[in-house]
PDB file of C-alpha atoms and ligand atoms in Angstrom:
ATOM      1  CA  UNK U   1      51.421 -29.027  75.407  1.00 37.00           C
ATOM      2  CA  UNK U   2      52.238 -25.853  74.015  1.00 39.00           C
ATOM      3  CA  UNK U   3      55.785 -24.944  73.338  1.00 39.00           C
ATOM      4  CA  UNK U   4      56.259 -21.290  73.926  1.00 38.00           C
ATOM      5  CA  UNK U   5      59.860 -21.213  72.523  1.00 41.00           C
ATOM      6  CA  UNK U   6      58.606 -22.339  69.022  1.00 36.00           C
ATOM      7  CA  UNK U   7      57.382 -19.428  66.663  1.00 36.00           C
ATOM      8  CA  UNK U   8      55.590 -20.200  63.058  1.00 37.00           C
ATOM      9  CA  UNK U   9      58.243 -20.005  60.603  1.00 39.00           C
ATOM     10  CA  UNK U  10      57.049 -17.352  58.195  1.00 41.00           C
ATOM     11  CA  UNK U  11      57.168 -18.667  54.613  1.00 42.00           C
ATOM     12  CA  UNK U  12      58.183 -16.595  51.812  1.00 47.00           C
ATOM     13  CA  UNK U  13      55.733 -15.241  49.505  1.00 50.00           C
ATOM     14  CA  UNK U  14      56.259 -17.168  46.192  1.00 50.00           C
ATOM     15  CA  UNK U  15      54.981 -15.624  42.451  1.00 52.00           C
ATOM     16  CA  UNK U  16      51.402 -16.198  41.679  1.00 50.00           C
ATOM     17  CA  UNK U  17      52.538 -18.856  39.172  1.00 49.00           C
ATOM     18  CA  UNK U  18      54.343 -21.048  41.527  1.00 50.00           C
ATOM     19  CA  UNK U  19      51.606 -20.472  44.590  1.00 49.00           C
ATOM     20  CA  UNK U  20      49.415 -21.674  41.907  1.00 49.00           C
ATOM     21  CA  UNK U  21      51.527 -24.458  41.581  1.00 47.00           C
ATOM     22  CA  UNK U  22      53.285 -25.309  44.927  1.00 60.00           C
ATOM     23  CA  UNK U  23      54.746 -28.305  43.668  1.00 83.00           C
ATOM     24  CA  UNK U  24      56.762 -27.206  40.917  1.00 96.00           C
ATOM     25  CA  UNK U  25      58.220 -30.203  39.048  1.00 96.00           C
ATOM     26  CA  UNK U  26      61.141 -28.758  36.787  1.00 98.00           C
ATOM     27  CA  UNK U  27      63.305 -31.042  34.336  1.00 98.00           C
ATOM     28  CA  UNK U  28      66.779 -30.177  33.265  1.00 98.00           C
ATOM     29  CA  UNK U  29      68.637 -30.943  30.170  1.00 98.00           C
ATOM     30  CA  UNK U  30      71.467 -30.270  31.548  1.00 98.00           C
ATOM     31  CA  UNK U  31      73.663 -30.017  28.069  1.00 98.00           C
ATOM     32  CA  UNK U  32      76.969 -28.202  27.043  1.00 98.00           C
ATOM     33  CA  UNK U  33      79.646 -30.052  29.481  1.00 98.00           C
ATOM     34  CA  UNK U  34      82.324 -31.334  26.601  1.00 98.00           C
ATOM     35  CA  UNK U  35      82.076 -28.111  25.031  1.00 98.00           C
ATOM     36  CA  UNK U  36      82.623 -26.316  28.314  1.00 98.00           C
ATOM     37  CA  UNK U  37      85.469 -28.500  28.762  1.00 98.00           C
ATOM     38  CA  UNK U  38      87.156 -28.372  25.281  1.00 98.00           C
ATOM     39  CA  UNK U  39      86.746 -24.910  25.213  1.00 98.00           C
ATOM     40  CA  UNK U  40      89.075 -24.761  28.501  1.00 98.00           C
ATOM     41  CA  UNK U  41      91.662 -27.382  26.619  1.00 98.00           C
ATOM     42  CA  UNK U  42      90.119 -30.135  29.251  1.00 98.00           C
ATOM     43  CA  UNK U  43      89.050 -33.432  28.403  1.00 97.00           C
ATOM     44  CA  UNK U  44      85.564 -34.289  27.666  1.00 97.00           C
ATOM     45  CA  UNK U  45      85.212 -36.190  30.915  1.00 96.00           C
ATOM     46  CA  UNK U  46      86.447 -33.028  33.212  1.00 97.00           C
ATOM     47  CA  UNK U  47      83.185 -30.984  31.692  1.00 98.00           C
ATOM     48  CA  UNK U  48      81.222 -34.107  33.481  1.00 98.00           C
ATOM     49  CA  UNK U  49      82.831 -33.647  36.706  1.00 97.00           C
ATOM     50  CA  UNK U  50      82.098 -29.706  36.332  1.00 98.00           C
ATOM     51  CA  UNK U  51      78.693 -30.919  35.483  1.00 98.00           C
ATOM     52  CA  UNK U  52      78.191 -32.579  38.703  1.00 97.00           C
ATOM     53  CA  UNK U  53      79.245 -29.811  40.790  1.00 97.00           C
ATOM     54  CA  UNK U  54      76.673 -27.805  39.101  1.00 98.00           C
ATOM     55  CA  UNK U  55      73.993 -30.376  39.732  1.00 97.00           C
ATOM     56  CA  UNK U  56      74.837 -30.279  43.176  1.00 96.00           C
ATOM     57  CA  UNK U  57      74.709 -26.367  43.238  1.00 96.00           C
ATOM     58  CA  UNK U  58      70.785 -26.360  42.128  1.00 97.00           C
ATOM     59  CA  UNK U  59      69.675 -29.568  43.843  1.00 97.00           C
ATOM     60  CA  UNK U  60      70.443 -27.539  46.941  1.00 96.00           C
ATOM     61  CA  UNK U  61      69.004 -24.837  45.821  1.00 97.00           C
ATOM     62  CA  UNK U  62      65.882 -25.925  44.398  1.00 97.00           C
ATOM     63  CA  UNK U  63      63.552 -26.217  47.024  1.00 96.00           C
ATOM     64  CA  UNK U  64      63.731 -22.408  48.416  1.00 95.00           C
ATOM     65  CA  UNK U  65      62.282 -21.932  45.012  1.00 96.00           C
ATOM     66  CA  UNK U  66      58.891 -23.796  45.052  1.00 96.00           C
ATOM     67  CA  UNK U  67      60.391 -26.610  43.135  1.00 97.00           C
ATOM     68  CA  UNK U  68      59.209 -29.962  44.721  1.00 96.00           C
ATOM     69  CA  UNK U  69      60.146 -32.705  41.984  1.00 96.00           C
ATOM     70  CA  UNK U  70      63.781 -31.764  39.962  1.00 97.00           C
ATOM     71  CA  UNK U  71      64.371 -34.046  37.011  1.00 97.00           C
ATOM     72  CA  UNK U  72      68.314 -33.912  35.580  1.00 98.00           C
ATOM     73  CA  UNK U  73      68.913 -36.003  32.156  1.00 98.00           C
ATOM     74  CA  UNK U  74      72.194 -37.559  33.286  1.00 97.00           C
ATOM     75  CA  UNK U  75      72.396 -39.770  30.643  1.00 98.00           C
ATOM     76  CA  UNK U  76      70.229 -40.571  27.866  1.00 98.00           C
ATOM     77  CA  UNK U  77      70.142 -43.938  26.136  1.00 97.00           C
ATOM     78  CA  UNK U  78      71.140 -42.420  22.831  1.00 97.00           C
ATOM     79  CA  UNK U  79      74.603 -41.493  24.739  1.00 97.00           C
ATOM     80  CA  UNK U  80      75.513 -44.815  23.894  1.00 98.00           C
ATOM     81  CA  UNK U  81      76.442 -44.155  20.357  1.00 98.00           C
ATOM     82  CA  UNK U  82      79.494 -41.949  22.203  1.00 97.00           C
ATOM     83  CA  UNK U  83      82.887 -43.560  23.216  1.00 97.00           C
ATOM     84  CA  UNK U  84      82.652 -46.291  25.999  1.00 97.00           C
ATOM     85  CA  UNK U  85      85.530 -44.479  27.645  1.00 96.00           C
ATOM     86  CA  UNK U  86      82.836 -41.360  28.030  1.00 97.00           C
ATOM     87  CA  UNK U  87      79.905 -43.145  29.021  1.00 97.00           C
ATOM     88  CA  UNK U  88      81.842 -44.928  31.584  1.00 97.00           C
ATOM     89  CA  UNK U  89      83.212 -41.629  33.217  1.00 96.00           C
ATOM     90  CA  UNK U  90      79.675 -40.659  33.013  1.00 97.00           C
ATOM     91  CA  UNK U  91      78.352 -43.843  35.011  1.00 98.00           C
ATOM     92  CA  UNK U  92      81.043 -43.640  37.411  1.00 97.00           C
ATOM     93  CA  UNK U  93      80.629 -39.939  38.141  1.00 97.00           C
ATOM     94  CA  UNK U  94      77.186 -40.929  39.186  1.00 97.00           C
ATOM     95  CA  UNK U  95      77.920 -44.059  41.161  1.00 97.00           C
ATOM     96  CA  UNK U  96      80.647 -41.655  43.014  1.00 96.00           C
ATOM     97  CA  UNK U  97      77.809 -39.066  43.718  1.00 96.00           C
ATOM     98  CA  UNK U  98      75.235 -41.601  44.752  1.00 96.00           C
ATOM     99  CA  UNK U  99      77.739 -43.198  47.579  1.00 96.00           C
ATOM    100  CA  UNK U 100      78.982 -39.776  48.951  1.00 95.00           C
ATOM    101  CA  UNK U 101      75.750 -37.916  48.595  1.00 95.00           C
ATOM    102  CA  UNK U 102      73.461 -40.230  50.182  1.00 97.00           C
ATOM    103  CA  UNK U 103      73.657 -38.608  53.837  1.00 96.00           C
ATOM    104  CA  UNK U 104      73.991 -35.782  52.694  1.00 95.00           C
ATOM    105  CA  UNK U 105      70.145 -36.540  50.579  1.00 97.00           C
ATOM    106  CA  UNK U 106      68.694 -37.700  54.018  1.00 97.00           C
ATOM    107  CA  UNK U 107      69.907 -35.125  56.046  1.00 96.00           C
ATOM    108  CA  UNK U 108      68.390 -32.316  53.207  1.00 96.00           C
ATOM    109  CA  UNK U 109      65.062 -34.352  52.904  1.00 97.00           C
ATOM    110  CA  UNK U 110      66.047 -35.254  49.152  1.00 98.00           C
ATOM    111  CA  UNK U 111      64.231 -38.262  47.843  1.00 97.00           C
ATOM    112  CA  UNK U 112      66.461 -39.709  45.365  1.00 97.00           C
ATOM    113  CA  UNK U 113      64.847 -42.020  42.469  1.00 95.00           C
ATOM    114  CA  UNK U 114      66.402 -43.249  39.062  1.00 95.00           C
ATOM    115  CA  UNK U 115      64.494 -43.393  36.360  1.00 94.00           C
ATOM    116  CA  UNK U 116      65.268 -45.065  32.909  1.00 94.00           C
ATOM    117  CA  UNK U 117      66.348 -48.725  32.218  1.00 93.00           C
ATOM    118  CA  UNK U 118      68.749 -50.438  34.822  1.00 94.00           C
ATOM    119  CA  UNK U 119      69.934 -53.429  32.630  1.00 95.00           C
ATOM    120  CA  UNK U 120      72.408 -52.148  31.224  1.00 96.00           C
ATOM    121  CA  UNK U 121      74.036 -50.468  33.816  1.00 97.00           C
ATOM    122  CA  UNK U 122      77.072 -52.025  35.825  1.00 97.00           C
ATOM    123  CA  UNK U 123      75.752 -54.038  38.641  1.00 98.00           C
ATOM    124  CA  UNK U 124      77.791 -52.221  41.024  1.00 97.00           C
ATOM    125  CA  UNK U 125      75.515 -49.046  40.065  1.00 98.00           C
ATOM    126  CA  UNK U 126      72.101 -50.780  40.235  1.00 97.00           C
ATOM    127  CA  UNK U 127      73.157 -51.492  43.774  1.00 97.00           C
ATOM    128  CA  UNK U 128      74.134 -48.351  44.615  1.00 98.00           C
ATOM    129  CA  UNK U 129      70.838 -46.834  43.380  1.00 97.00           C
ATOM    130  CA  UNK U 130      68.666 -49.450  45.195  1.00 97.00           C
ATOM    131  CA  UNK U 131      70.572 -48.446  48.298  1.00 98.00           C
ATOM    132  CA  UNK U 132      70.444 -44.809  47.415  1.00 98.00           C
ATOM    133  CA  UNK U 133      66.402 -44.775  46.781  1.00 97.00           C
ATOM    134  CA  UNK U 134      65.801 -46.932  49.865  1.00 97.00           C
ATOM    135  CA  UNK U 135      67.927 -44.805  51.725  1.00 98.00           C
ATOM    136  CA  UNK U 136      65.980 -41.459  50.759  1.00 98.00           C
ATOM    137  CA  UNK U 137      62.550 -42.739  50.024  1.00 96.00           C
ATOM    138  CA  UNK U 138      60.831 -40.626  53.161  1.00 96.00           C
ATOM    139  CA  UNK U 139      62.581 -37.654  51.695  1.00 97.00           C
ATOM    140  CA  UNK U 140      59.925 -34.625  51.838  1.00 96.00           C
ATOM    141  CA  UNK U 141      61.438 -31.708  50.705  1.00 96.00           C
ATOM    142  CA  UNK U 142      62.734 -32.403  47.169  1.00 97.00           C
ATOM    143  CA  UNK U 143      62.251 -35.354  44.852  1.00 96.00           C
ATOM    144  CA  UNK U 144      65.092 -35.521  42.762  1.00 97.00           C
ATOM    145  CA  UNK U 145      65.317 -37.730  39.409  1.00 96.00           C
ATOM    146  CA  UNK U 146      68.267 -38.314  37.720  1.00 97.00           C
ATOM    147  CA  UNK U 147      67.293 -40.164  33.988  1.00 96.00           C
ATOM    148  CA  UNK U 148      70.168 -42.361  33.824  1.00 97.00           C
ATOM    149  CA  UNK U 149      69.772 -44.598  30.787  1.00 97.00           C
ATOM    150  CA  UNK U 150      66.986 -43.282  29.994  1.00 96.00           C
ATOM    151  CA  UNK U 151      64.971 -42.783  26.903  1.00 96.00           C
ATOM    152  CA  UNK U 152      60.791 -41.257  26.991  1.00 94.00           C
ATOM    153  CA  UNK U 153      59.982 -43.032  23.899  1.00 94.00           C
ATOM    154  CA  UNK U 154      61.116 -46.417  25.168  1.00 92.00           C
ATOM    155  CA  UNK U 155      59.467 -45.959  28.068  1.00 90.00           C
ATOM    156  CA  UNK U 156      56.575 -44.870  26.321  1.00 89.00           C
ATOM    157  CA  UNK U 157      56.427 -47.674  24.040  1.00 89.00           C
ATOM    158  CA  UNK U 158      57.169 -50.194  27.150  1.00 86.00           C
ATOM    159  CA  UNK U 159      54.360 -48.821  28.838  1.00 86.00           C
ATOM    160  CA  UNK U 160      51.579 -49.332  25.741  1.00 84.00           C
ATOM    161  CA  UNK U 161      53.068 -52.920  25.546  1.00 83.00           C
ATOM    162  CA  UNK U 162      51.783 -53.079  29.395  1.00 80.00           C
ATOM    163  CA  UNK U 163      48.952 -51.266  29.331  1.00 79.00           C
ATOM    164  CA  UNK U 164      46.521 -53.651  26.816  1.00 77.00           C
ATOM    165  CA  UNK U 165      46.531 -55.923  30.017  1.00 76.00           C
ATOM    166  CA  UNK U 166      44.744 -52.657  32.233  1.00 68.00           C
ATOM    167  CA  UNK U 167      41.337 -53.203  32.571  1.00 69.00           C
ATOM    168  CA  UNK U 168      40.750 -49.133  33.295  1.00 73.00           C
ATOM    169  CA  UNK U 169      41.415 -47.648  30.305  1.00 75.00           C
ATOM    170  CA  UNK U 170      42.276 -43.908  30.677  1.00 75.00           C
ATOM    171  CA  UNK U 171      45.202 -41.260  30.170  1.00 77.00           C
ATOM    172  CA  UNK U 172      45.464 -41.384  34.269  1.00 78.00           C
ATOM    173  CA  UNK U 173      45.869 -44.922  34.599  1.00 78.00           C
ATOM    174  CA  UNK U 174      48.620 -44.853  31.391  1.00 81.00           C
ATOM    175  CA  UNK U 175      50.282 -42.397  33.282  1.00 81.00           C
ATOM    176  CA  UNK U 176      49.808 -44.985  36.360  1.00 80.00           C
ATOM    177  CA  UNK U 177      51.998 -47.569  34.233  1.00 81.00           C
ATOM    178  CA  UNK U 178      54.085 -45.021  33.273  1.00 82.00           C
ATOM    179  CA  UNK U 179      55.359 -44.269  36.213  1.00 78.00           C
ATOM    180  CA  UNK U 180      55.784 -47.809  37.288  1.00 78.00           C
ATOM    181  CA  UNK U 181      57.960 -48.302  33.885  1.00 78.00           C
ATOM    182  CA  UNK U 182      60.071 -45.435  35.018  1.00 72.00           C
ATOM    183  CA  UNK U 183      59.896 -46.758  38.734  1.00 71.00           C
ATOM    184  CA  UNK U 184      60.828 -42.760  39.824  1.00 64.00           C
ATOM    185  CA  UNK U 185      56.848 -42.281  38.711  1.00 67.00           C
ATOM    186  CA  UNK U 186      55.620 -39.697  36.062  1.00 65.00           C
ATOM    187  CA  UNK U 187      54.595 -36.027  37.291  1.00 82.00           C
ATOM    188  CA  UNK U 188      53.778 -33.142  34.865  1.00 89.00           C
ATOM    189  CA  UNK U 189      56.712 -31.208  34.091  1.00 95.00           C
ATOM    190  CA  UNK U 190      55.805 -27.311  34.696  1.00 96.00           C
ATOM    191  CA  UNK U 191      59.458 -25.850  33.652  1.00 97.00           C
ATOM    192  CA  UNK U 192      61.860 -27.565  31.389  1.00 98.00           C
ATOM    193  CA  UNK U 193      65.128 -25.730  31.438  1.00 98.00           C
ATOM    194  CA  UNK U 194      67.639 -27.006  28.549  1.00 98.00           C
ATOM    195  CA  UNK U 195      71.193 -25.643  28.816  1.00 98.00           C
ATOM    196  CA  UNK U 196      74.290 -25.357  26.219  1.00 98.00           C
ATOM    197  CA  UNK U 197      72.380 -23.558  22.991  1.00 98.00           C
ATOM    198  CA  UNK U 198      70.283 -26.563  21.260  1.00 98.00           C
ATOM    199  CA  UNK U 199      66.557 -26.611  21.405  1.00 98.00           C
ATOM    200  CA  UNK U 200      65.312 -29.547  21.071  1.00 98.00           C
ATOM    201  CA  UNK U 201      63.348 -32.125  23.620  1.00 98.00           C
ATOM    202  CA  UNK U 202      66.027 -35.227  22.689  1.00 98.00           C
ATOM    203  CA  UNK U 203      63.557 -37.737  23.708  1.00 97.00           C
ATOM    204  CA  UNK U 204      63.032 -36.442  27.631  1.00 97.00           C
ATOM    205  CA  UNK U 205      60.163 -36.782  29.033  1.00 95.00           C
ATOM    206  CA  UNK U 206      57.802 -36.160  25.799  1.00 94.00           C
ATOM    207  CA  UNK U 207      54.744 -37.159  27.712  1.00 89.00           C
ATOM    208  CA  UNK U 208      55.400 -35.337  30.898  1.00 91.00           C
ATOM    209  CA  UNK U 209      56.051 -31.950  28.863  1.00 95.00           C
ATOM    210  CA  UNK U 210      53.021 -31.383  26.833  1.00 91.00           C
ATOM    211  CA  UNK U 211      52.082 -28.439  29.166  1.00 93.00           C
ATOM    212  CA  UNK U 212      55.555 -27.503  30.184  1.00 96.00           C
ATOM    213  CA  UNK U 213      56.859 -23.754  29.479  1.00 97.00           C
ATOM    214  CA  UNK U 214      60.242 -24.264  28.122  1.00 98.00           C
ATOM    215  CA  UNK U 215      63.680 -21.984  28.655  1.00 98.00           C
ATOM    216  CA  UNK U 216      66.496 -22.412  26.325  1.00 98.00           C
ATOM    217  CA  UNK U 217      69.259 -20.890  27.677  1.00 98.00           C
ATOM    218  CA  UNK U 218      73.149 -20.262  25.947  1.00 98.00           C
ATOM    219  CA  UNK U 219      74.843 -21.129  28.928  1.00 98.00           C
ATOM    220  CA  UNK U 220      76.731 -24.678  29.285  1.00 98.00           C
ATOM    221  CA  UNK U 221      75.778 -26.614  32.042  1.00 98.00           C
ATOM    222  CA  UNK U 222      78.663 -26.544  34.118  1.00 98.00           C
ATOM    223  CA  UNK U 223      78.487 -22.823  34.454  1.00 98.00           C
ATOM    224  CA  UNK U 224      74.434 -22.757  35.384  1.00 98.00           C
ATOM    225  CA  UNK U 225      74.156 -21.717  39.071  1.00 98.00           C
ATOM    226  CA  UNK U 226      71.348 -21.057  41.795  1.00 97.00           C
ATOM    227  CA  UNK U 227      71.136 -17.585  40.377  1.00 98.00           C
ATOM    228  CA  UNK U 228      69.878 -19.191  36.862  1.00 98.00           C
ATOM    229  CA  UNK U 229      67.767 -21.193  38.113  1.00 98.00           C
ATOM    230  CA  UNK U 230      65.997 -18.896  40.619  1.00 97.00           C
ATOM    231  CA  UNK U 231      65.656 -16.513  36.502  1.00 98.00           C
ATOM    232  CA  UNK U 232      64.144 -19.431  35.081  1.00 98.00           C
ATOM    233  CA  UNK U 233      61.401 -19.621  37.812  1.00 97.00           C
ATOM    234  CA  UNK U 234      60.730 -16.177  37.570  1.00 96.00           C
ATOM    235  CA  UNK U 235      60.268 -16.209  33.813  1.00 97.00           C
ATOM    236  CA  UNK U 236      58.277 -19.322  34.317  1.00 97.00           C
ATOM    237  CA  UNK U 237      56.154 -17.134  36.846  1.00 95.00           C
ATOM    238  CA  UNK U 238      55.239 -14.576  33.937  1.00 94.00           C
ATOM    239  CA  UNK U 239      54.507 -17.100  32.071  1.00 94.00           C
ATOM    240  CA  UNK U 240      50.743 -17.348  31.205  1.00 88.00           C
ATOM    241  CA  UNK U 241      49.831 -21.004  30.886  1.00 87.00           C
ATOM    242  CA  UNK U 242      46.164 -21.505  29.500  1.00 84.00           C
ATOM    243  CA  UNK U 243      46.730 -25.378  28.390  1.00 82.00           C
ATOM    244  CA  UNK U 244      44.269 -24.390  25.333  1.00 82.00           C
ATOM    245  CA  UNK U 245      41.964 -22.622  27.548  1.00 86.00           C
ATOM    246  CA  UNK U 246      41.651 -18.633  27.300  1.00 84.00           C
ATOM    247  CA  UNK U 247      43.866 -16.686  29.329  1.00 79.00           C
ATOM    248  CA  UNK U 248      41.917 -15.154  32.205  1.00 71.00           C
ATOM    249  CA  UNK U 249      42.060 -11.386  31.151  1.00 64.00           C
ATOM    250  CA  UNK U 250      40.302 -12.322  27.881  1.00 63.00           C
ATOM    251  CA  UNK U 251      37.994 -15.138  29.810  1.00 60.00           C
ATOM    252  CA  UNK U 252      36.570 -12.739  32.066  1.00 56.00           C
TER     253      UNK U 252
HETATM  254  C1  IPE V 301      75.617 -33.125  28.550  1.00 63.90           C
HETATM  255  O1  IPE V 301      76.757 -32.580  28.023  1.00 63.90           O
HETATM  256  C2  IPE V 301      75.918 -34.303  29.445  1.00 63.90           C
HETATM  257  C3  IPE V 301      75.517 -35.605  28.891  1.00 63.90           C
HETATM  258  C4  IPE V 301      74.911 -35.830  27.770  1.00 63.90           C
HETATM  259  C5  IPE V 301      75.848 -36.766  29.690  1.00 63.90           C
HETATM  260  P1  IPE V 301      77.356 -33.112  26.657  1.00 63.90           P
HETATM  261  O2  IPE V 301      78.313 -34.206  26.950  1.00 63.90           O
HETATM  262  O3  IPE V 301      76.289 -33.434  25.679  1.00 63.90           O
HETATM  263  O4  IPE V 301      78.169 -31.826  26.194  1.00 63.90           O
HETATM  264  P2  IPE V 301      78.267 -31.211  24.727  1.00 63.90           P
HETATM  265  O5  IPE V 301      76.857 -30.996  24.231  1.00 63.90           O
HETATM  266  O6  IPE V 301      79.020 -32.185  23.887  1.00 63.90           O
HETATM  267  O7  IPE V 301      78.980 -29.926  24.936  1.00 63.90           O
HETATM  268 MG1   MG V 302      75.271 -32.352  24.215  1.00 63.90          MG
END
């Protein structure tokens, strides 16, 4: 039956880059929140709750801009080497964000997945991330990965170790175990976005990025908004990516 009432919601035109690629997987290293807060006189652990307000800022946002899979390094395994006092704020920042922003997840479409070892985490977390990703897992509109734990050369190597027993050997299916050794799967990264002044990859997602365009920006994480990330995308759209190829103008 046809429903008069209901008109065809005119989508935005997006930049040839991102119609080219609809489902625009960008990964954050979201870096700079202790110096954000010692800079204010704050402790290190207010710069994390900062942090998490900003994460909440461009998970929101995301989505109007094209992006379909968001990837945030909350905490890396090397961030063990800092004081258990930190990494424990850290951890209990995100158990804090997974049990109030679960609803809020479903009712946005946001598929929420962890990805990154779980052993080590306090049980009390694993829990809430099972519930979390069984919660969300129809989400449509955004699929949001937080790297929690999480290192790309351990899961690298931990996926090799696996992947002798695959009878099909080919860079698909090692992306195939990949995925399942990050459980949150293993996409292409097109944009990777690394606040706070350092550029360097700090073991994120090294086989996901060898085609990404990167953006190194000043800014410390707690002060990136919507407004920076819709810049990135833009310069991402100018961006010409060839993957080795020619670029069109010169391929003719
Ligand atoms: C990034 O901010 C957040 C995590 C690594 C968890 P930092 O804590 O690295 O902040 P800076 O780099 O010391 O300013
Ligand atoms: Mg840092």
């Amino acid at each position: 039956m046809l429903m008069p009432h209901l008109t065809v919601r005119q989508l935005p035109t997006l930049p040839p880059a991102i119609a080219q690629a609809p489902r625009l997987h960008v990964a954050i290293i979201s870096d700079g929140n202790g110096r954000w807060a010692t800079s204010r006189g704050l402790p290190r652990s207010a710069g994390h709750r900062a942090g998490a307000e900003s994460a909440r800022r461009v998970i929101e946002a995301a989505p109007r801009m094209g992006i379909h899979t968001l990837t945030l390094f909350a905490l890396s395994s090397a961030n063990w080497q800092r004081p258990a006092a930190e990494v424990q704020a850290i951890l209990r920042l995100l158990q804090e964000y997974l049990l109030t922003e679960t609803h809020h997840c479903i009712d946005e479409g946001v598929r929420l997945s962890i990805i990154g070892r779980r052993d080590r985490l306090p049980a009390a977390l694993r829990q809430a991330i099972a519930d979390s990703e069984a919660a969300t897992a129809k989400g449509p509109r955004l699929h949001l990965r937080l790297a929690v734990d999480y290192s790309a050369r351990e899961a690298i190597y931990h996926a090799a170790c696996r992947f002798y027993k695959v009878t099909e050997l080919s860079p698909q299916s090692f992306s195939t175990v990949l995925a399942e050794v990050h459980r949150g799967g293993s996409t292409e990264v097109d944009l990777l976005i690394r606040t706070g002044g350092e550029q360097r990859l700090s073991d994120f997602l090294l086989w996901e990025c060898a085609f990404a365009e990167f953006v190194f920006l000043q800014k410390r994480w707690p002060d990136f908004t919507a407004a920076d990330l819709d810049a990135a995308v833009k310069e991402f759209s100018r961006r010409e990516r060839t993957r080795g190829a020619l670029p069109d103008a010169i391929a003719g």
